[in-house]
PDB file of C-alpha atoms and ligand atoms in Angstrom:
ATOM      1  CA  MET A   1      14.486   3.446   3.731  1.00 29.00           C
ATOM      2  CA  SER A   2      16.840   5.060   6.250  1.00 30.00           C
ATOM      3  CA  ASP A   3      16.192   2.435   8.928  1.00 34.00           C
ATOM      4  CA  ALA A   4      16.597  -0.470   6.586  1.00 35.00           C
ATOM      5  CA  SER A   5      20.131  -1.270   7.725  1.00 37.00           C
ATOM      6  CA  THR A   6      18.769  -2.190  11.142  1.00 39.00           C
ATOM      7  CA  SER A   7      15.934  -4.262   9.775  1.00 44.00           C
ATOM      8  CA  GLN A   8      15.677  -7.988   9.473  1.00 46.00           C
ATOM      9  CA  ASN A   9      16.392  -7.555   5.770  1.00 47.00           C
ATOM     10  CA  GLN A  10      19.938  -6.340   6.350  1.00 49.00           C
ATOM     11  CA  GLY A  11      22.185  -7.941   3.787  1.00 50.00           C
ATOM     12  CA  SER A  12      19.475  -8.522   1.214  1.00 58.00           C
ATOM     13  CA  PRO A  13      20.641  -7.582  -2.312  1.00 57.00           C
ATOM     14  CA  LEU A  14      17.692  -5.187  -2.637  1.00 58.00           C
ATOM     15  CA  ILE A  15      18.862  -3.083   0.302  1.00 56.00           C
ATOM     16  CA  GLU A  16      22.571  -3.214  -0.443  1.00 60.00           C
ATOM     17  CA  ARG A  17      22.152  -1.438  -3.787  1.00 62.00           C
ATOM     18  CA  LEU A  18      20.096   1.476  -2.459  1.00 62.00           C
ATOM     19  CA  PRO A  19      21.455   4.686  -0.865  1.00 68.00           C
ATOM     20  CA  ALA A  20      20.646   4.774   2.851  1.00 66.00           C
ATOM     21  CA  ASP A  21      18.334   7.800   2.662  1.00 69.00           C
ATOM     22  CA  ILE A  22      16.222   6.793  -0.332  1.00 74.00           C
ATOM     23  CA  GLN A  23      12.479   6.578   0.209  1.00 79.00           C
ATOM     24  CA  VAL A  24      10.390   4.057  -1.649  1.00 85.00           C
ATOM     25  CA  SER A  25       6.778   3.066  -2.044  1.00 90.00           C
ATOM     26  CA  PHE A  26       5.400  -0.310  -3.050  1.00 93.00           C
ATOM     27  CA  GLU A  27       2.449  -0.856  -5.349  1.00 94.00           C
ATOM     28  CA  PHE A  28       0.052  -3.788  -5.034  1.00 95.00           C
ATOM     29  CA  PHE A  29      -2.786  -5.096  -7.187  1.00 94.00           C
ATOM     30  CA  PRO A  30      -6.055  -5.709  -5.340  1.00 95.00           C
ATOM     31  CA  PRO A  31      -6.342  -9.499  -4.971  1.00 95.00           C
ATOM     32  CA  LYS A  32      -9.069 -11.372  -6.869  1.00 93.00           C
ATOM     33  CA  THR A  33      -8.945 -14.752  -5.196  1.00 94.00           C
ATOM     34  CA  GLU A  34      -8.262 -16.178  -1.741  1.00 94.00           C
ATOM     35  CA  LYS A  35      -4.880 -17.448  -2.980  1.00 96.00           C
ATOM     36  CA  MET A  36      -3.892 -14.001  -4.266  1.00 95.00           C
ATOM     37  CA  HIS A  37      -5.106 -12.524  -1.023  1.00 94.00           C
ATOM     38  CA  THR A  38      -2.749 -14.756   0.969  1.00 96.00           C
ATOM     39  CA  LYS A  39       0.099 -13.892  -1.398  1.00 96.00           C
ATOM     40  CA  LEU A  40      -0.534 -10.171  -0.966  1.00 96.00           C
ATOM     41  CA  TRP A  41      -0.406 -10.368   2.819  1.00 95.00           C
ATOM     42  CA  THR A  42       2.773 -12.451   2.720  1.00 95.00           C
ATOM     43  CA  ALA A  43       4.329  -9.782   0.474  1.00 94.00           C
ATOM     44  CA  ILE A  44       3.188  -6.976   2.772  1.00 94.00           C
ATOM     45  CA  GLU A  45       4.720  -8.708   5.810  1.00 93.00           C
ATOM     46  CA  ARG A  46       8.019  -9.210   3.965  1.00 91.00           C
ATOM     47  CA  LEU A  47       8.196  -5.650   2.631  1.00 90.00           C
ATOM     48  CA  ALA A  48       7.011  -3.768   5.739  1.00 90.00           C
ATOM     49  CA  PRO A  49      10.444  -3.917   7.479  1.00 87.00           C
ATOM     50  CA  LEU A  50      11.850  -1.854   4.564  1.00 84.00           C
ATOM     51  CA  LYS A  51       9.736   1.001   5.953  1.00 87.00           C
ATOM     52  CA  PRO A  52       8.283   2.284   2.667  1.00 90.00           C
ATOM     53  CA  ARG A  53       7.064   5.878   2.788  1.00 90.00           C
ATOM     54  CA  PHE A  54       3.712   4.472   1.677  1.00 93.00           C
ATOM     55  CA  VAL A  55       2.204   1.508  -0.114  1.00 95.00           C
ATOM     56  CA  SER A  56      -0.493   1.852  -2.743  1.00 96.00           C
ATOM     57  CA  VAL A  57      -3.172  -0.278  -4.365  1.00 97.00           C
ATOM     58  CA  THR A  58      -3.936   0.009  -8.082  1.00 95.00           C
ATOM     59  CA  TYR A  59      -7.291   0.846  -9.655  1.00 94.00           C
ATOM     60  CA  GLY A  60      -8.454  -1.348 -12.559  1.00 88.00           C
ATOM     61  CA  ALA A  61      -9.206   0.186 -15.952  1.00 79.00           C
ATOM     62  CA  GLY A  62     -12.428   2.160 -15.848  1.00 77.00           C
ATOM     63  CA  GLY A  63     -12.889   1.544 -12.131  1.00 78.00           C
ATOM     64  CA  SER A  64     -13.252  -2.223 -12.587  1.00 81.00           C
ATOM     65  CA  THR A  65     -11.604  -2.904  -9.200  1.00 89.00           C
ATOM     66  CA  ARG A  66     -13.296  -0.054  -7.341  1.00 91.00           C
ATOM     67  CA  GLU A  67     -14.551  -2.143  -4.395  1.00 93.00           C
ATOM     68  CA  ARG A  68     -11.534  -4.444  -4.214  1.00 95.00           C
ATOM     69  CA  THR A  69      -9.142  -1.482  -4.288  1.00 96.00           C
ATOM     70  CA  HIS A  70     -11.136   0.236  -1.576  1.00 96.00           C
ATOM     71  CA  ASP A  71     -11.299  -2.824   0.691  1.00 96.00           C
ATOM     72  CA  THR A  72      -7.606  -3.642   0.249  1.00 97.00           C
ATOM     73  CA  VAL A  73      -6.394  -0.097   0.979  1.00 97.00           C
ATOM     74  CA  VAL A  74      -8.607   0.243   4.042  1.00 97.00           C
ATOM     75  CA  ARG A  75      -7.522  -3.143   5.391  1.00 96.00           C
ATOM     76  CA  ILE A  76      -3.806  -2.330   4.959  1.00 97.00           C
ATOM     77  CA  GLN A  77      -4.299   0.984   6.752  1.00 96.00           C
ATOM     78  CA  LYS A  78      -6.229  -0.631   9.617  1.00 96.00           C
ATOM     79  CA  GLU A  79      -4.147  -3.760  10.135  1.00 95.00           C
ATOM     80  CA  THR A  80      -0.571  -2.555   9.599  1.00 96.00           C
ATOM     81  CA  ASP A  81       1.589   0.417  10.554  1.00 95.00           C
ATOM     82  CA  LEU A  82       1.997   1.321   6.874  1.00 96.00           C
ATOM     83  CA  VAL A  83       0.531   4.422   5.239  1.00 95.00           C
ATOM     84  CA  ALA A  84      -1.850   3.134   2.565  1.00 97.00           C
ATOM     85  CA  ALA A  85      -2.670   5.115  -0.577  1.00 97.00           C
ATOM     86  CA  ALA A  86      -5.404   4.449  -3.131  1.00 97.00           C
ATOM     87  CA  HIS A  87      -4.883   4.807  -6.878  1.00 97.00           C
ATOM     88  CA  LEU A  88      -7.708   6.676  -8.590  1.00 97.00           C
ATOM     89  CA  THR A  89      -8.169   7.382 -12.306  1.00 96.00           C
ATOM     90  CA  CYS A  90     -10.248   9.626 -14.593  1.00 96.00           C
ATOM     91  CA  VAL A  91     -11.352   6.865 -16.988  1.00 93.00           C
ATOM     92  CA  GLY A  92     -15.006   5.930 -17.454  1.00 91.00           C
ATOM     93  CA  ALA A  93     -16.515   8.032 -14.681  1.00 94.00           C
ATOM     94  CA  SER A  94     -18.029  11.481 -14.254  1.00 96.00           C
ATOM     95  CA  ARG A  95     -16.449  14.016 -11.927  1.00 98.00           C
ATOM     96  CA  GLY A  96     -19.259  13.426  -9.452  1.00 98.00           C
ATOM     97  CA  GLU A  97     -18.629   9.669  -9.411  1.00 96.00           C
ATOM     98  CA  VAL A  98     -14.883  10.116  -8.937  1.00 97.00           C
ATOM     99  CA  ASP A  99     -15.496  12.662  -6.178  1.00 98.00           C
ATOM    100  CA  ASP A 100     -17.806  10.172  -4.419  1.00 97.00           C
ATOM    101  CA  VAL A 101     -15.083   7.501  -4.491  1.00 97.00           C
ATOM    102  CA  ALA A 102     -12.604  10.029  -3.082  1.00 98.00           C
ATOM    103  CA  ARG A 103     -14.992  11.168  -0.354  1.00 98.00           C
ATOM    104  CA  ARG A 104     -15.514   7.571   0.713  1.00 98.00           C
ATOM    105  CA  TYR A 105     -11.738   7.148   1.015  1.00 98.00           C
ATOM    106  CA  TRP A 106     -11.413  10.285   3.084  1.00 98.00           C
ATOM    107  CA  ASP A 107     -14.212   9.172   5.431  1.00 98.00           C
ATOM    108  CA  ALA A 108     -12.544   5.757   5.790  1.00 97.00           C
ATOM    109  CA  GLY A 109      -9.293   7.425   6.905  1.00 97.00           C
ATOM    110  CA  ILE A 110      -7.426   7.062   3.601  1.00 98.00           C
ATOM    111  CA  HIS A 111      -5.931  10.502   3.034  1.00 97.00           C
ATOM    112  CA  HIS A 112      -3.296   9.692   0.394  1.00 97.00           C
ATOM    113  CA  VAL A 113      -4.276   9.170  -3.257  1.00 97.00           C
ATOM    114  CA  VAL A 114      -2.160   8.332  -6.307  1.00 96.00           C
ATOM    115  CA  ALA A 115      -3.975  10.380  -8.981  1.00 97.00           C
ATOM    116  CA  LEU A 116      -3.718   9.101 -12.554  1.00 96.00           C
ATOM    117  CA  ARG A 117      -5.371   9.669 -15.894  1.00 96.00           C
ATOM    118  CA  GLY A 118      -5.735   5.931 -16.456  1.00 93.00           C
ATOM    119  CA  ASP A 119      -5.151   3.835 -19.534  1.00 84.00           C
ATOM    120  CA  PRO A 120      -7.835   3.361 -22.207  1.00 83.00           C
ATOM    121  CA  PRO A 121     -10.165   0.502 -21.257  1.00 75.00           C
ATOM    122  CA  GLY A 122      -9.412  -2.902 -22.890  1.00 73.00           C
ATOM    123  CA  GLY A 123      -9.563  -2.947 -26.671  1.00 72.00           C
ATOM    124  CA  GLU A 124      -9.348   0.833 -27.153  1.00 80.00           C
ATOM    125  CA  ASP A 125      -6.179   2.325 -28.618  1.00 83.00           C
ATOM    126  CA  ALA A 126      -6.607   5.977 -27.763  1.00 87.00           C
ATOM    127  CA  TYR A 127      -7.654   7.647 -24.544  1.00 89.00           C
ATOM    128  CA  THR A 128     -10.960   9.502 -24.690  1.00 90.00           C
ATOM    129  CA  PRO A 129     -11.991  11.550 -21.668  1.00 93.00           C
ATOM    130  CA  HIS A 130     -15.434  10.853 -20.170  1.00 94.00           C
ATOM    131  CA  PRO A 131     -17.774  13.688 -21.348  1.00 95.00           C
ATOM    132  CA  ASP A 132     -18.467  14.747 -17.744  1.00 97.00           C
ATOM    133  CA  GLY A 133     -15.197  13.535 -16.302  1.00 97.00           C
ATOM    134  CA  TYR A 134     -11.755  14.805 -15.387  1.00 98.00           C
ATOM    135  CA  ASP A 135      -9.769  15.000 -18.635  1.00 97.00           C
ATOM    136  CA  TYR A 136      -6.235  14.558 -17.289  1.00 97.00           C
ATOM    137  CA  ALA A 137      -4.489  13.714 -14.053  1.00 97.00           C
ATOM    138  CA  SER A 138      -3.878  17.417 -13.339  1.00 98.00           C
ATOM    139  CA  ASP A 139      -7.670  17.985 -13.458  1.00 98.00           C
ATOM    140  CA  LEU A 140      -8.167  15.040 -11.120  1.00 98.00           C
ATOM    141  CA  VAL A 141      -5.597  16.440  -8.661  1.00 98.00           C
ATOM    142  CA  ALA A 142      -7.466  19.763  -8.571  1.00 98.00           C
ATOM    143  CA  GLY A 143     -10.792  17.943  -8.112  1.00 98.00           C
ATOM    144  CA  LEU A 144      -9.445  15.826  -5.262  1.00 98.00           C
ATOM    145  CA  LYS A 145      -8.151  18.912  -3.472  1.00 98.00           C
ATOM    146  CA  ASN A 146     -11.688  20.323  -3.676  1.00 98.00           C
ATOM    147  CA  VAL A 147     -13.041  17.187  -2.010  1.00 98.00           C
ATOM    148  CA  ALA A 148     -10.543  17.187   0.878  1.00 98.00           C
ATOM    149  CA  ASP A 149      -6.940  17.983   1.683  1.00 97.00           C
ATOM    150  CA  PHE A 150      -5.536  14.694   0.368  1.00 98.00           C
ATOM    151  CA  GLU A 151      -1.836  14.030   0.025  1.00 96.00           C
ATOM    152  CA  ILE A 152      -1.573  13.335  -3.697  1.00 97.00           C
ATOM    153  CA  SER A 153       1.137  11.465  -5.594  1.00 95.00           C
ATOM    154  CA  VAL A 154       1.296  11.531  -9.377  1.00 95.00           C
ATOM    155  CA  ALA A 155       3.186   9.768 -12.168  1.00 93.00           C
ATOM    156  CA  ALA A 156       6.310  11.160 -13.860  1.00 91.00           C
ATOM    157  CA  TYR A 157       8.009   9.745 -16.929  1.00 91.00           C
ATOM    158  CA  PRO A 158      11.804  10.086 -17.275  1.00 89.00           C
ATOM    159  CA  GLU A 159      11.420   8.452 -20.710  1.00 92.00           C
ATOM    160  CA  THR A 160       8.471  10.805 -21.664  1.00 94.00           C
ATOM    161  CA  HIS A 161       4.896   9.525 -21.685  1.00 94.00           C
ATOM    162  CA  GLN A 162       3.907   7.975 -25.013  1.00 91.00           C
ATOM    163  CA  ASP A 163       1.028  10.431 -25.647  1.00 91.00           C
ATOM    164  CA  ALA A 164       3.060  13.576 -24.928  1.00 94.00           C
ATOM    165  CA  THR A 165       3.806  15.863 -27.870  1.00 96.00           C
ATOM    166  CA  SER A 166       7.347  16.439 -26.515  1.00 97.00           C
ATOM    167  CA  ALA A 167       9.497  15.894 -23.425  1.00 96.00           C
ATOM    168  CA  GLU A 168       9.029  19.582 -22.542  1.00 97.00           C
ATOM    169  CA  ALA A 169       5.236  19.278 -22.817  1.00 97.00           C
ATOM    170  CA  ASP A 170       5.359  16.239 -20.554  1.00 95.00           C
ATOM    171  CA  LEU A 171       7.472  18.128 -17.998  1.00 95.00           C
ATOM    172  CA  ASP A 172       4.994  21.029 -18.185  1.00 97.00           C
ATOM    173  CA  ASN A 173       2.297  18.496 -17.415  1.00 96.00           C
ATOM    174  CA  LEU A 174       4.164  17.342 -14.308  1.00 95.00           C
ATOM    175  CA  LYS A 175       4.372  20.980 -13.185  1.00 95.00           C
ATOM    176  CA  ARG A 176       0.613  21.361 -13.792  1.00 97.00           C
ATOM    177  CA  LYS A 177       0.039  18.409 -11.479  1.00 97.00           C
ATOM    178  CA  ILE A 178       2.235  19.949  -8.766  1.00 96.00           C
ATOM    179  CA  ASP A 179       0.587  23.352  -9.193  1.00 97.00           C
ATOM    180  CA  ALA A 180      -2.813  21.667  -8.837  1.00 98.00           C
ATOM    181  CA  GLY A 181      -1.805  20.227  -5.467  1.00 97.00           C
ATOM    182  CA  ALA A 182       0.305  17.083  -5.937  1.00 96.00           C
ATOM    183  CA  THR A 183       2.981  16.613  -3.276  1.00 90.00           C
ATOM    184  CA  PRO A 184       6.359  17.696  -4.660  1.00 77.00           C
ATOM    185  CA  GLY A 185       9.112  15.201  -4.183  1.00 65.00           C
ATOM    186  CA  TYR A 186       7.293  11.887  -4.139  1.00 57.00           C
ATOM    187  CA  TYR A 187       6.479  10.606  -7.563  1.00 53.00           C
ATOM    188  CA  PRO A 188       6.084   6.930  -8.286  1.00 54.00           C
ATOM    189  CA  ILE A 189       8.316   6.578 -11.332  1.00 47.00           C
ATOM    190  CA  VAL A 190       8.099   3.567 -13.621  1.00 45.00           C
ATOM    191  CA  LEU A 191      11.411   2.931 -15.387  1.00 39.00           C
TER     192      LEU A 191
HETATM  193  C1  FAD B   1       3.136   4.747 -10.897  1.00 71.85           C
HETATM  194  C2  FAD B   1       2.002   4.498 -11.832  1.00 71.85           C
HETATM  195  C3  FAD B   1       0.841   3.891 -11.355  1.00 71.85           C
HETATM  196  C4  FAD B   1      -0.238   3.637 -12.207  1.00 71.85           C
HETATM  197  N1  FAD B   1      -1.385   3.067 -11.706  1.00 71.85           N
HETATM  198  C5  FAD B   1      -2.467   2.908 -12.503  1.00 71.85           C
HETATM  199  C6  FAD B   1      -3.695   2.403 -11.999  1.00 71.85           C
HETATM  200  O1  FAD B   1      -3.820   2.059 -10.820  1.00 71.85           O
HETATM  201  N2  FAD B   1      -4.740   2.273 -12.853  1.00 71.85           N
HETATM  202  C7  FAD B   1      -4.650   2.632 -14.180  1.00 71.85           C
HETATM  203  O2  FAD B   1      -5.647   2.507 -14.901  1.00 71.85           O
HETATM  204  N3  FAD B   1      -3.501   3.136 -14.691  1.00 71.85           N
HETATM  205  C8  FAD B   1      -2.403   3.281 -13.887  1.00 71.85           C
HETATM  206  N4  FAD B   1      -1.238   3.785 -14.385  1.00 71.85           N
HETATM  207  C9  FAD B   1      -1.163   4.049 -15.809  1.00 71.85           C
HETATM  208  C10 FAD B   1      -1.491   5.502 -16.146  1.00 71.85           C
HETATM  209  O3  FAD B   1      -2.847   5.729 -15.929  1.00 71.85           O
HETATM  210  C11 FAD B   1      -1.094   5.675 -17.593  1.00 71.85           C
HETATM  211  O4  FAD B   1       0.323   5.651 -17.689  1.00 71.85           O
HETATM  212  C12 FAD B   1      -1.666   6.828 -18.320  1.00 71.85           C
HETATM  213  O5  FAD B   1      -1.340   6.611 -19.695  1.00 71.85           O
HETATM  214  C13 FAD B   1      -1.108   8.196 -17.939  1.00 71.85           C
HETATM  215  O6  FAD B   1      -1.438   8.545 -16.650  1.00 71.85           O
HETATM  216  P1  FAD B   1      -0.929   9.939 -16.012  1.00 71.85           P
HETATM  217  O7  FAD B   1      -1.583  10.047 -14.710  1.00 71.85           O
HETATM  218  O8  FAD B   1       0.540  10.049 -16.113  1.00 71.85           O
HETATM  219  O9  FAD B   1      -1.622  10.941 -17.071  1.00 71.85           O
HETATM  220  P2  FAD B   1      -1.494  12.517 -17.316  1.00 71.85           P
HETATM  221  O10 FAD B   1      -0.600  13.180 -16.357  1.00 71.85           O
HETATM  222  O11 FAD B   1      -2.882  13.021 -17.450  1.00 71.85           O
HETATM  223  O12 FAD B   1      -0.768  12.554 -18.739  1.00 71.85           O
HETATM  224  C14 FAD B   1      -1.212  11.714 -19.803  1.00 71.85           C
HETATM  225  C15 FAD B   1      -0.703  12.231 -21.117  1.00 71.85           C
HETATM  226  O13 FAD B   1      -1.457  13.369 -21.504  1.00 71.85           O
HETATM  227  C16 FAD B   1      -0.606  14.512 -21.678  1.00 71.85           C
HETATM  228  N5  FAD B   1      -1.372  15.635 -21.154  1.00 71.85           N
HETATM  229  C17 FAD B   1      -1.658  15.920 -19.865  1.00 71.85           C
HETATM  230  N6  FAD B   1      -2.415  17.026 -19.775  1.00 71.85           N
HETATM  231  C18 FAD B   1      -2.632  17.446 -21.048  1.00 71.85           C
HETATM  232  C19 FAD B   1      -3.381  18.512 -21.622  1.00 71.85           C
HETATM  233  N7  FAD B   1      -4.030  19.415 -20.871  1.00 71.85           N
HETATM  234  N8  FAD B   1      -3.392  18.595 -22.965  1.00 71.85           N
HETATM  235  C20 FAD B   1      -2.755  17.710 -23.737  1.00 71.85           C
HETATM  236  N9  FAD B   1      -2.023  16.668 -23.265  1.00 71.85           N
HETATM  237  C21 FAD B   1      -1.974  16.544 -21.925  1.00 71.85           C
HETATM  238  C22 FAD B   1       0.657  14.200 -20.886  1.00 71.85           C
HETATM  239  O14 FAD B   1       1.807  14.858 -21.362  1.00 71.85           O
HETATM  240  C23 FAD B   1       0.755  12.690 -21.102  1.00 71.85           C
HETATM  241  O15 FAD B   1       1.302  12.388 -22.342  1.00 71.85           O
HETATM  242  C24 FAD B   1      -0.137   4.000 -13.575  1.00 71.85           C
HETATM  243  C25 FAD B   1       1.025   4.617 -14.062  1.00 71.85           C
HETATM  244  C26 FAD B   1       2.083   4.858 -13.212  1.00 71.85           C
HETATM  245  C27 FAD B   1       3.314   5.511 -13.747  1.00 71.85           C
END
């Protein structure tokens, strides 16, 4: 965000409250309808002058938005100067299927992935790993690095993730994700 003070958004309340050297990313949902599509592109045009380090597109539970996520990320990368990253999760897919999705991203020029475990699909309370899948985000990070040399962002939880046995265990998990190949220093954090 270091160039934000020279952007057309100078003076906006959003910018005024942020330190000059902070780096941000923005997260978008893949649009379902033409109207949402228009809204997304209006948002991208408004946010681009803030010079986010990257923008990312979410992945629906169990891969339900697989094609829409793919098409949206690729279009952002092709039609803007932004770095576009794709969210990818472990839920509801074998390792081979997840690897295929990742390979397709790499071949399409998308080299940044936000690697997540994923939430349980609708209606289920607890997370159950796919029998042939990646169990946790750290396993997914390692798998992605085997597919190609992706830049990988992961989630961190200042408030501790709800499934963690303790704050220390959750911090250990973040370290596991870094050790597996996640990029240190850039974690989308949800407060
Ligand atoms: C920025 C951001 C973006 C997101 N985008 C999406 C999205 O696009 N699609 C989607 O479906 N969900 C998304 N989510 C939700 C995310 O998938 C859930 O929050 C999920 O519950 C945890 O994901 P994680 O990657 O942090 O999981 P992990 O890092 O795998 O951790 C999950 C839990 O398991 C524990 N754990 C990890 N490894 C082990 C182990 N070996 N043994 C025991 N416990 C372990 C951790 O401490 C933690 O409590 C997003 C979340 C964030 C913060």
